[in-house]
mmCIF file of C-alpha atoms and ligand atoms in Angstrom:
data_model
loop_
_atom_site.group_PDB
_atom_site.id
_atom_site.type_symbol
_atom_site.label_atom_id
_atom_site.label_comp_id
_atom_site.label_asym_id
_atom_site.label_seq_id
_atom_site.Cartn_x
_atom_site.Cartn_y
_atom_site.Cartn_z
ATOM 1 C CA UNK A 778 2.021 2.362 -28.029
ATOM 2 C CA UNK A 779 -0.064 5.275 -26.756
ATOM 3 C CA UNK A 780 1.744 6.422 -23.814
ATOM 4 C CA UNK A 781 -0.367 8.121 -21.343
ATOM 5 C CA UNK A 782 1.009 11.401 -19.750
ATOM 6 C CA UNK A 783 2.888 11.058 -16.578
ATOM 7 C CA UNK A 784 0.711 12.682 -13.951
ATOM 8 C CA UNK A 785 1.984 15.208 -11.254
ATOM 9 C CA UNK A 786 1.854 12.924 -8.490
ATOM 10 C CA UNK A 787 3.351 10.060 -10.190
ATOM 11 C CA UNK A 788 7.022 11.974 -10.924
ATOM 12 C CA UNK A 789 9.354 10.923 -8.269
ATOM 13 C CA UNK A 790 10.589 14.343 -7.665
ATOM 14 C CA UNK A 791 12.423 14.072 -4.453
ATOM 15 C CA UNK A 792 15.960 13.784 -4.950
ATOM 16 C CA UNK A 793 17.553 11.099 -2.798
ATOM 17 C CA UNK A 794 18.465 13.244 0.451
ATOM 18 C CA UNK A 795 22.169 13.801 1.588
ATOM 19 C CA UNK A 796 21.695 12.804 4.996
ATOM 20 C CA UNK A 797 23.497 10.293 7.424
ATOM 21 C CA UNK A 798 20.372 8.329 7.759
ATOM 22 C CA UNK A 799 17.697 7.940 4.919
ATOM 23 C CA UNK A 800 15.105 5.153 4.569
ATOM 24 C CA UNK A 801 12.663 4.385 1.723
ATOM 25 C CA UNK A 802 9.659 2.419 0.820
ATOM 26 C CA UNK A 803 7.190 2.041 -1.988
ATOM 27 C CA UNK A 804 3.721 2.354 -2.780
ATOM 28 C CA UNK A 805 1.626 -1.080 -2.978
ATOM 29 C CA UNK A 806 -0.972 -2.826 -4.819
ATOM 30 C CA UNK A 807 -3.594 -5.595 -3.561
ATOM 31 C CA UNK A 808 -3.949 -7.956 -6.539
ATOM 32 C CA UNK A 809 -6.303 -10.078 -4.258
ATOM 33 C CA UNK A 810 -7.824 -10.462 -0.611
ATOM 34 C CA UNK A 811 -8.182 -7.036 0.925
ATOM 35 C CA UNK A 812 -10.578 -6.953 3.429
ATOM 36 C CA UNK A 813 -10.749 -10.760 3.501
ATOM 37 C CA UNK A 814 -7.227 -10.668 4.622
ATOM 38 C CA UNK A 815 -8.405 -8.965 8.149
ATOM 39 C CA UNK A 816 -10.329 -12.050 8.738
ATOM 40 C CA UNK A 817 -7.411 -14.524 8.241
ATOM 41 C CA UNK A 818 -7.688 -15.023 4.663
ATOM 42 C CA UNK A 819 -4.378 -14.598 2.357
ATOM 43 C CA UNK A 820 -3.804 -11.790 0.308
ATOM 44 C CA UNK A 821 -1.554 -10.923 -2.797
ATOM 45 C CA UNK A 822 0.003 -7.882 -3.032
ATOM 46 C CA UNK A 823 2.913 -6.234 -4.665
ATOM 47 C CA UNK A 824 5.090 -3.152 -4.170
ATOM 48 C CA UNK A 825 4.553 -0.136 -6.695
ATOM 49 C CA UNK A 826 8.014 1.512 -7.115
ATOM 50 C CA UNK A 827 6.615 4.335 -9.176
ATOM 51 C CA UNK A 828 5.520 5.928 -5.932
ATOM 52 C CA UNK A 829 7.624 6.429 -2.894
ATOM 53 C CA UNK A 830 8.082 7.791 0.543
ATOM 54 C CA UNK A 831 11.348 8.868 1.985
ATOM 55 C CA UNK A 832 12.544 9.509 5.365
ATOM 56 C CA UNK A 833 15.970 11.173 6.378
ATOM 57 C CA UNK A 834 17.492 11.810 9.760
ATOM 58 C CA UNK A 835 19.651 14.884 10.569
ATOM 59 C CA UNK A 836 20.914 16.540 13.376
ATOM 60 C CA UNK A 837 18.579 18.674 14.910
ATOM 61 C CA UNK A 838 18.204 21.835 17.455
ATOM 62 C CA UNK A 839 16.257 20.359 20.366
ATOM 63 C CA UNK A 840 14.903 17.082 21.168
ATOM 64 C CA UNK A 841 13.409 14.891 18.337
ATOM 65 C CA UNK A 842 11.304 16.677 15.916
ATOM 66 C CA UNK A 843 9.407 14.961 13.254
ATOM 67 C CA UNK A 844 8.194 16.667 10.107
ATOM 68 C CA UNK A 845 6.266 15.481 6.987
ATOM 69 C CA UNK A 846 5.684 17.313 3.678
ATOM 70 C CA UNK A 847 2.017 18.344 3.474
ATOM 71 C CA UNK A 848 1.696 19.063 7.545
ATOM 72 C CA UNK A 849 2.471 21.958 9.246
ATOM 73 C CA UNK A 850 2.851 20.886 12.708
ATOM 74 C CA UNK A 851 5.910 18.991 13.699
ATOM 75 C CA UNK A 852 5.629 15.892 16.291
ATOM 76 C CA UNK A 853 7.829 14.923 18.948
ATOM 77 C CA UNK A 854 8.407 11.730 20.778
ATOM 78 C CA UNK A 855 5.814 12.790 22.815
ATOM 79 C CA UNK A 856 3.292 13.237 20.519
ATOM 80 C CA UNK A 857 -0.194 11.056 20.912
ATOM 81 C CA UNK A 858 -2.293 12.627 18.986
ATOM 82 C CA UNK A 859 -2.734 14.043 15.641
ATOM 83 C CA UNK A 860 -1.801 12.850 12.164
ATOM 84 C CA UNK A 861 1.844 12.592 13.005
ATOM 85 C CA UNK A 862 1.091 10.561 16.165
ATOM 86 C CA UNK A 863 1.626 7.090 14.473
ATOM 87 C CA UNK A 864 5.118 8.124 13.107
ATOM 88 C CA UNK A 865 5.971 9.157 16.706
ATOM 89 C CA UNK A 866 4.832 5.876 18.112
ATOM 90 C CA UNK A 867 7.064 4.209 15.585
ATOM 91 C CA UNK A 868 9.823 6.597 16.385
ATOM 92 C CA UNK A 869 9.457 5.511 19.881
ATOM 93 C CA UNK A 870 9.178 1.719 19.457
ATOM 94 C CA UNK A 871 12.366 1.491 17.026
ATOM 95 C CA UNK A 872 14.427 3.600 19.681
ATOM 96 C CA UNK A 873 13.393 1.256 22.391
ATOM 97 C CA UNK A 874 13.908 -1.997 20.207
ATOM 98 C CA UNK A 875 17.255 -0.629 19.504
ATOM 99 C CA UNK A 876 18.017 0.143 23.111
ATOM 100 C CA UNK A 877 18.227 3.718 22.724
ATOM 101 C CA UNK A 878 17.450 5.782 25.656
ATOM 102 C CA UNK A 879 15.562 8.956 23.978
ATOM 103 C CA UNK A 880 16.730 11.191 26.890
ATOM 104 C CA UNK A 881 20.269 10.554 25.959
ATOM 105 C CA UNK A 882 19.866 11.332 22.363
ATOM 106 C CA UNK A 883 21.316 14.313 20.627
ATOM 107 C CA UNK A 884 18.757 16.775 18.861
ATOM 108 C CA UNK A 885 17.470 15.056 15.762
ATOM 109 C CA UNK A 886 15.253 16.166 12.811
ATOM 110 C CA UNK A 887 13.316 13.300 11.142
ATOM 111 C CA UNK A 888 11.922 14.409 7.637
ATOM 112 C CA UNK A 889 9.484 12.749 5.736
ATOM 113 C CA UNK A 890 8.338 13.258 2.122
ATOM 114 C CA UNK A 891 6.004 11.027 0.005
ATOM 115 C CA UNK A 892 4.612 10.968 -3.635
ATOM 116 C CA UNK A 893 2.032 8.556 -2.570
ATOM 117 C CA UNK A 894 -1.625 10.202 -2.515
ATOM 118 C CA UNK A 895 -3.280 9.316 1.006
ATOM 119 C CA UNK A 896 -6.530 7.463 0.821
ATOM 120 C CA UNK A 897 -6.065 6.009 -2.423
ATOM 121 C CA UNK A 898 -5.491 2.464 -1.558
ATOM 122 C CA UNK A 899 -1.687 2.575 -2.429
ATOM 123 C CA UNK A 900 -0.239 2.240 1.010
ATOM 124 C CA UNK A 901 0.883 5.635 1.708
ATOM 125 C CA UNK A 902 0.546 5.756 5.575
ATOM 126 C CA UNK A 903 2.432 2.121 5.783
ATOM 127 C CA UNK A 904 5.238 3.589 3.341
ATOM 128 C CA UNK A 905 5.870 6.545 5.460
ATOM 129 C CA UNK A 906 6.178 4.496 8.433
ATOM 130 C CA UNK A 907 8.549 1.909 7.067
ATOM 131 C CA UNK A 908 10.934 4.638 5.282
ATOM 132 C CA UNK A 909 11.066 6.245 9.079
ATOM 133 C CA UNK A 910 11.877 3.040 10.853
ATOM 134 C CA UNK A 911 14.623 2.391 8.101
ATOM 135 C CA UNK A 912 16.036 5.722 8.279
ATOM 136 C CA UNK A 913 16.345 5.405 12.207
ATOM 137 C CA UNK A 914 18.162 2.039 11.950
ATOM 138 C CA UNK A 915 20.311 3.326 9.364
ATOM 139 C CA UNK A 916 21.074 6.652 10.973
ATOM 140 C CA UNK A 917 22.274 4.480 14.372
ATOM 141 C CA UNK A 918 24.015 1.696 12.230
ATOM 142 C CA UNK A 919 21.597 -1.190 13.569
ATOM 143 C CA UNK A 920 20.584 -4.091 11.430
ATOM 144 C CA UNK A 921 16.979 -4.104 10.956
ATOM 145 C CA UNK A 922 15.309 -7.405 10.922
ATOM 146 C CA UNK A 923 12.164 -7.595 8.715
ATOM 147 C CA UNK A 924 10.018 -9.293 11.486
ATOM 148 C CA UNK A 925 10.574 -6.291 13.817
ATOM 149 C CA UNK A 926 9.938 -3.723 10.797
ATOM 150 C CA UNK A 927 6.740 -5.364 10.129
ATOM 151 C CA UNK A 928 5.724 -5.457 14.019
ATOM 152 C CA UNK A 929 6.549 -1.779 14.231
ATOM 153 C CA UNK A 930 4.628 -0.445 11.285
ATOM 154 C CA UNK A 931 1.708 -2.852 11.762
ATOM 155 C CA UNK A 932 1.374 -1.326 15.251
ATOM 156 C CA UNK A 933 1.553 2.117 13.749
ATOM 157 C CA UNK A 934 -0.913 1.165 10.904
ATOM 158 C CA UNK A 935 -3.238 0.141 13.773
ATOM 159 C CA UNK A 936 -3.240 3.818 15.183
ATOM 160 C CA UNK A 937 -4.066 5.202 11.923
ATOM 161 C CA UNK A 938 -6.738 2.589 10.661
ATOM 162 C CA UNK A 939 -7.725 1.242 14.080
ATOM 163 C CA UNK A 940 -6.865 -2.185 13.097
ATOM 164 C CA UNK A 941 -4.380 -3.389 10.291
ATOM 165 C CA UNK A 942 -3.824 -6.913 9.050
ATOM 166 C CA UNK A 943 -0.151 -6.237 8.305
ATOM 167 C CA UNK A 944 -0.679 -6.411 4.304
ATOM 168 C CA UNK A 945 0.315 -2.810 3.694
ATOM 169 C CA UNK A 946 3.749 -2.690 5.691
ATOM 170 C CA UNK A 947 4.629 -6.083 4.289
ATOM 171 C CA UNK A 948 3.771 -5.063 0.706
ATOM 172 C CA UNK A 949 5.548 -1.530 0.815
ATOM 173 C CA UNK A 950 8.920 -3.100 2.319
ATOM 174 C CA UNK A 951 8.948 -5.968 -0.143
ATOM 175 C CA UNK A 952 10.773 -6.385 -3.510
ATOM 176 C CA UNK A 953 8.311 -8.249 -5.112
ATOM 177 C CA UNK A 954 4.874 -9.958 -5.170
ATOM 178 C CA UNK A 955 3.820 -11.387 -1.900
ATOM 179 C CA UNK A 956 1.357 -13.632 -0.506
ATOM 180 C CA UNK A 957 0.647 -12.377 2.888
ATOM 181 C CA UNK A 958 -1.453 -14.001 5.778
ATOM 182 C CA UNK A 959 -2.253 -12.014 9.053
ATOM 183 C CA UNK A 960 0.470 -13.196 11.790
ATOM 184 C CA UNK A 961 2.831 -14.987 9.099
ATOM 185 C CA UNK A 962 5.779 -13.920 7.390
ATOM 186 C CA UNK A 963 5.310 -12.847 3.867
ATOM 187 C CA UNK A 964 5.922 -15.258 1.134
ATOM 188 C CA UNK A 965 7.642 -14.216 -2.142
ATOM 189 C CA UNK A 966 5.723 -15.517 -5.198
ATOM 190 C CA UNK A 967 8.374 -16.505 -8.031
ATOM 191 C CA UNK A 968 7.260 -14.993 -11.539
ATOM 192 C CA UNK A 969 8.478 -16.571 -14.632
ATOM 193 C CA UNK A 970 6.379 -13.940 -16.789
ATOM 194 C CA UNK A 971 6.463 -10.153 -16.438
ATOM 195 C CA UNK A 972 3.005 -8.546 -15.204
ATOM 196 C CA UNK A 973 2.243 -5.607 -17.027
ATOM 197 C CA UNK A 974 -0.346 -3.415 -14.925
ATOM 198 C CA UNK A 975 -1.849 -0.212 -15.570
ATOM 199 C CA UNK A 976 -2.918 1.684 -12.373
ATOM 200 C CA UNK A 977 -5.575 4.377 -12.557
ATOM 201 C CA UNK A 978 -6.368 6.852 -10.150
ATOM 202 C CA UNK A 979 -10.076 7.661 -9.610
ATOM 203 C CA UNK A 980 -9.186 11.030 -7.926
ATOM 204 C CA UNK A 981 -11.779 9.953 -5.199
ATOM 205 C CA UNK A 982 -10.396 9.454 -1.391
ATOM 206 C CA UNK A 983 -11.315 7.393 1.074
ATOM 207 C CA UNK A 984 -9.855 6.408 4.680
ATOM 208 C CA UNK A 985 -9.457 2.753 5.124
ATOM 209 C CA UNK A 986 -11.125 2.533 8.884
ATOM 210 C CA UNK A 987 -14.378 3.324 7.484
ATOM 211 C CA UNK A 988 -14.487 0.778 4.562
ATOM 212 C CA UNK A 989 -13.166 -1.799 7.167
ATOM 213 C CA UNK A 990 -15.965 -0.996 9.565
ATOM 214 C CA UNK A 991 -18.456 -0.967 6.777
ATOM 215 C CA UNK A 992 -17.599 -4.582 5.848
ATOM 216 C CA UNK A 993 -17.714 -5.655 9.683
ATOM 217 C CA UNK A 994 -21.361 -4.246 9.809
ATOM 218 C CA UNK A 995 -22.382 -5.970 6.700
ATOM 219 C CA UNK A 996 -21.129 -9.320 7.644
ATOM 220 C CA UNK A 997 -22.604 -9.147 11.148
ATOM 221 C CA UNK A 998 -26.058 -8.341 9.769
ATOM 222 C CA UNK A 999 -26.097 -10.254 6.420
ATOM 223 C CA UNK A 1000 -25.329 -13.932 5.647
ATOM 224 C CA UNK A 1001 -25.094 -13.330 2.104
ATOM 225 C CA UNK A 1002 -21.924 -10.379 2.851
ATOM 226 C CA UNK A 1003 -20.076 -13.132 4.937
ATOM 227 C CA UNK A 1004 -20.559 -15.757 1.880
ATOM 228 C CA UNK A 1005 -19.181 -12.776 -0.333
ATOM 229 C CA UNK A 1006 -16.220 -12.124 1.936
ATOM 230 C CA UNK A 1007 -15.604 -15.910 2.211
ATOM 231 C CA UNK A 1008 -15.838 -16.272 -1.828
ATOM 232 C CA UNK A 1009 -13.228 -13.239 -1.550
ATOM 233 C CA UNK A 1010 -11.103 -15.060 0.549
ATOM 234 C CA UNK A 1011 -10.548 -18.061 -1.519
ATOM 235 C CA UNK A 1012 -9.261 -15.902 -4.611
ATOM 236 C CA UNK A 1013 -5.555 -15.495 -3.371
ATOM 237 C CA UNK A 1014 -4.701 -19.158 -3.769
ATOM 238 C CA UNK A 1015 -6.264 -19.537 -6.855
ATOM 239 C CA UNK A 1016 -4.382 -16.422 -8.130
ATOM 240 C CA UNK A 1017 -0.946 -17.453 -6.671
ATOM 241 C CA UNK A 1018 -1.397 -20.809 -8.809
ATOM 242 C CA UNK A 1019 -2.486 -19.010 -11.868
ATOM 243 C CA UNK A 1020 0.551 -16.214 -11.460
ATOM 244 C CA UNK A 1021 2.995 -19.336 -10.692
ATOM 245 C CA UNK A 1022 1.483 -21.092 -13.923
ATOM 246 C CA UNK A 1023 1.893 -17.653 -16.015
ATOM 247 C CA UNK A 1024 -1.653 -17.745 -16.766
ATOM 248 C CA UNK A 1025 -2.172 -14.279 -17.063
ATOM 249 C CA UNK A 1026 -5.544 -14.779 -18.279
ATOM 250 C CA UNK A 1027 -6.764 -16.734 -15.426
ATOM 251 C CA UNK A 1028 -5.156 -14.289 -13.089
ATOM 252 C CA UNK A 1029 -7.408 -11.401 -15.044
ATOM 253 C CA UNK A 1030 -10.565 -13.265 -14.402
ATOM 254 C CA UNK A 1031 -9.698 -13.848 -10.944
ATOM 255 C CA UNK A 1032 -8.991 -9.928 -10.471
ATOM 256 C CA UNK A 1033 -12.653 -9.246 -12.046
ATOM 257 C CA UNK A 1034 -14.044 -11.861 -9.857
ATOM 258 C CA UNK A 1035 -12.527 -9.902 -7.046
ATOM 259 C CA UNK A 1036 -13.719 -6.415 -8.132
ATOM 260 C CA UNK A 1037 -17.384 -7.803 -8.270
ATOM 261 C CA UNK A 1038 -17.069 -9.160 -4.722
ATOM 262 C CA UNK A 1039 -15.807 -6.051 -3.512
ATOM 263 C CA UNK A 1040 -18.638 -4.066 -5.337
ATOM 264 C CA UNK A 1041 -21.085 -6.236 -3.657
ATOM 265 C CA UNK A 1042 -19.858 -5.483 -0.287
ATOM 266 C CA UNK A 1043 -20.161 -1.845 -1.437
ATOM 267 C CA UNK A 1044 -16.638 -0.962 -1.775
ATOM 268 C CA UNK A 1045 -16.583 0.133 -5.359
ATOM 269 C CA UNK A 1046 -18.068 3.382 -6.792
ATOM 270 C CA UNK A 1047 -19.818 4.189 -10.046
ATOM 271 C CA UNK A 1048 -16.384 5.711 -11.222
ATOM 272 C CA UNK A 1049 -14.341 2.833 -10.119
ATOM 273 C CA UNK A 1050 -16.691 0.236 -11.744
ATOM 274 C CA UNK A 1051 -16.669 2.267 -15.075
ATOM 275 C CA UNK A 1052 -12.810 2.566 -15.019
ATOM 276 C CA UNK A 1053 -12.407 -1.004 -14.433
ATOM 277 C CA UNK A 1054 -14.882 -1.760 -17.392
ATOM 278 C CA UNK A 1055 -13.366 0.370 -19.887
ATOM 279 C CA UNK A 1056 -9.737 -1.363 -18.974
ATOM 280 C CA UNK A 1057 -11.596 -4.624 -19.969
ATOM 281 C CA UNK A 1058 -13.200 -3.134 -23.105
ATOM 282 C CA UNK A 1059 -9.805 -2.139 -24.029
ATOM 283 C CA UNK A 1060 -8.320 -5.463 -23.925
ATOM 284 C CA UNK A 1061 -7.072 -5.867 -20.193
ATOM 285 C CA UNK A 1062 -7.139 -9.317 -18.684
ATOM 286 C CA UNK A 1063 -8.825 -8.317 -15.674
ATOM 287 C CA UNK A 1064 -9.092 -5.152 -13.371
ATOM 288 C CA UNK A 1065 -9.945 -4.539 -9.915
ATOM 289 C CA UNK A 1066 -10.042 -1.623 -7.303
ATOM 290 C CA UNK A 1067 -6.948 -2.191 -4.899
ATOM 291 C CA UNK A 1068 -7.189 -1.548 -1.469
ATOM 292 C CA UNK A 1069 -9.986 -0.679 1.051
ATOM 293 C CA UNK A 1070 -12.094 1.132 -1.680
ATOM 294 C CA UNK A 1071 -14.728 3.697 -1.636
ATOM 295 C CA UNK A 1072 -12.466 5.535 -4.018
ATOM 296 C CA UNK A 1073 -8.510 5.257 -4.950
ATOM 297 C CA UNK A 1074 -7.324 3.293 -7.615
ATOM 298 C CA UNK A 1075 -8.044 0.568 -10.305
ATOM 299 C CA UNK A 1076 -5.250 -1.952 -11.341
ATOM 300 C CA UNK A 1077 -5.855 -3.532 -14.695
ATOM 301 C CA UNK A 1078 -3.311 -6.436 -15.780
ATOM 302 C CA UNK A 1079 -2.921 -6.004 -19.592
ATOM 303 C CA UNK A 1080 -1.107 -7.829 -22.330
ATOM 304 C CA UNK A 1081 1.939 -5.202 -22.926
ATOM 305 C CA UNK A 1082 0.819 -4.337 -26.314
ATOM 306 C CA UNK A 1083 -2.458 -3.240 -25.114
ATOM 307 C CA UNK A 1084 -1.248 -0.939 -21.986
ATOM 308 C CA UNK A 1085 -1.517 2.392 -23.853
ATOM 309 C CA UNK A 1086 -5.099 1.491 -25.009
ATOM 310 C CA UNK A 1087 -5.964 0.557 -21.531
ATOM 311 C CA UNK A 1088 -4.432 3.624 -19.854
ATOM 312 C CA UNK A 1089 -6.323 5.966 -22.639
ATOM 313 C CA UNK A 1090 -9.623 4.107 -21.839
ATOM 314 C CA UNK A 1091 -9.513 4.607 -18.074
ATOM 315 C CA UNK A 1092 -8.711 8.202 -18.500
ATOM 316 C CA UNK A 1093 -11.665 8.638 -20.681
ATOM 317 C CA UNK A 1094 -13.742 6.738 -18.052
ATOM 318 C CA UNK A 1095 -12.485 9.648 -15.608
ATOM 319 C CA UNK A 1096 -9.472 8.584 -14.167
ATOM 320 C CA UNK A 1097 -7.190 11.815 -12.695
ATOM 321 C CA UNK A 1098 -4.069 9.937 -13.358
ATOM 322 C CA UNK A 1099 -2.844 6.668 -14.944
ATOM 323 C CA UNK A 1100 0.745 5.007 -14.609
ATOM 324 C CA UNK A 1101 1.979 1.648 -15.861
ATOM 325 C CA UNK A 1102 4.152 -0.380 -14.054
ATOM 326 C CA UNK A 1103 5.933 -3.959 -14.828
ATOM 327 C CA UNK A 1104 6.436 -6.606 -12.268
ATOM 328 C CA UNK A 1105 9.234 -7.530 -11.942
HETATM 329 O O1 LIG B 566 -5.109 0.998 3.631
HETATM 330 P P1 LIG B 566 -5.626 0.487 2.221
HETATM 331 O O2 LIG B 566 -6.757 0.868 1.615
HETATM 332 O O3 LIG B 566 -4.414 0.099 1.352
HETATM 333 O O4 LIG B 566 -6.498 -1.029 2.434
HETATM 334 C C1 LIG B 566 -5.568 -2.095 3.268
HETATM 335 C C2 LIG B 566 -6.108 -3.256 3.045
HETATM 336 C C3 LIG B 566 -7.447 -3.794 3.969
HETATM 337 O O5 LIG B 566 -7.569 -5.235 3.576
HETATM 338 C C4 LIG B 566 -8.665 -3.199 3.507
HETATM 339 C C5 LIG B 566 -7.249 -3.323 5.343
HETATM 340 C C6 LIG B 566 -6.051 -4.265 6.221
HETATM 341 O O6 LIG B 566 -5.715 -3.884 7.294
HETATM 342 O O7 LIG B 566 -5.709 -5.608 5.528
#
């Protein structure tokens, strides 16, 4: 098999830190239902363990300090503005839910590092938040209920994106593929056959909020856009049945349908379209953008023996980084 070179952002370079409290979360992929999930439809998502976020808590010098690789400014528990504000909110919320009075705390330093590129639809903000909450609960020796984790992380996501269905926090803290519907506990999808996925980065970056807004504006003014969103909303249940039946050709066809619908809503880019088409030409069962769109990644479902060719074709179509993952 023609194995693609592992690009820099995919290499997991952070050693597990030696710290009294640490937490971790993965990147994520959405196989069906992004955007439709905001309006109450189900989505299918899965963690992407090739990419991780780490948080670790160590004794500090003064108060509670939160620092993240890539950001020069630190946050404190009082921080309510700036890029680390959602993490400060998550820390405040976690401490309150554990019944810990921040005033009585010894000085702490919460550090974060992530290999998940931001703005690429891979769940980077949700993963750092989930890692931070897990680290704090682990540091203080409290068991962390998955529902509480989901609530804290979704609140923080709402600060980052203006709104969040909660699919990202659910997927980055899951151990396998899930069906997710807003307001409900994630439902694991049992697989009897492995999914071989090639994930290719377009190198294009786009924040989630403007894409969510774009869809809202489109469905408000154009009944055709509403129809497209409704059609996207029924893909996830069909995909779940195909996954459970191990009908991967059908799963791929549904991924193609999803990409076409997302493209009709103006969420794809010429490069994403070219990469998805290249994957199909190389023998993938299906390929689609994953996440809010406007850039980010294409995920392709492929027969195992075609994974190398699919990766190579997507690189030739302009992918800046490609990785292969298998679920489970
Ligand atoms: O933040 P992203 O790009 O991974 O997308 C999240 C999925 C959306 O459906 C677009 C938004 C949401 O809150 O569900």
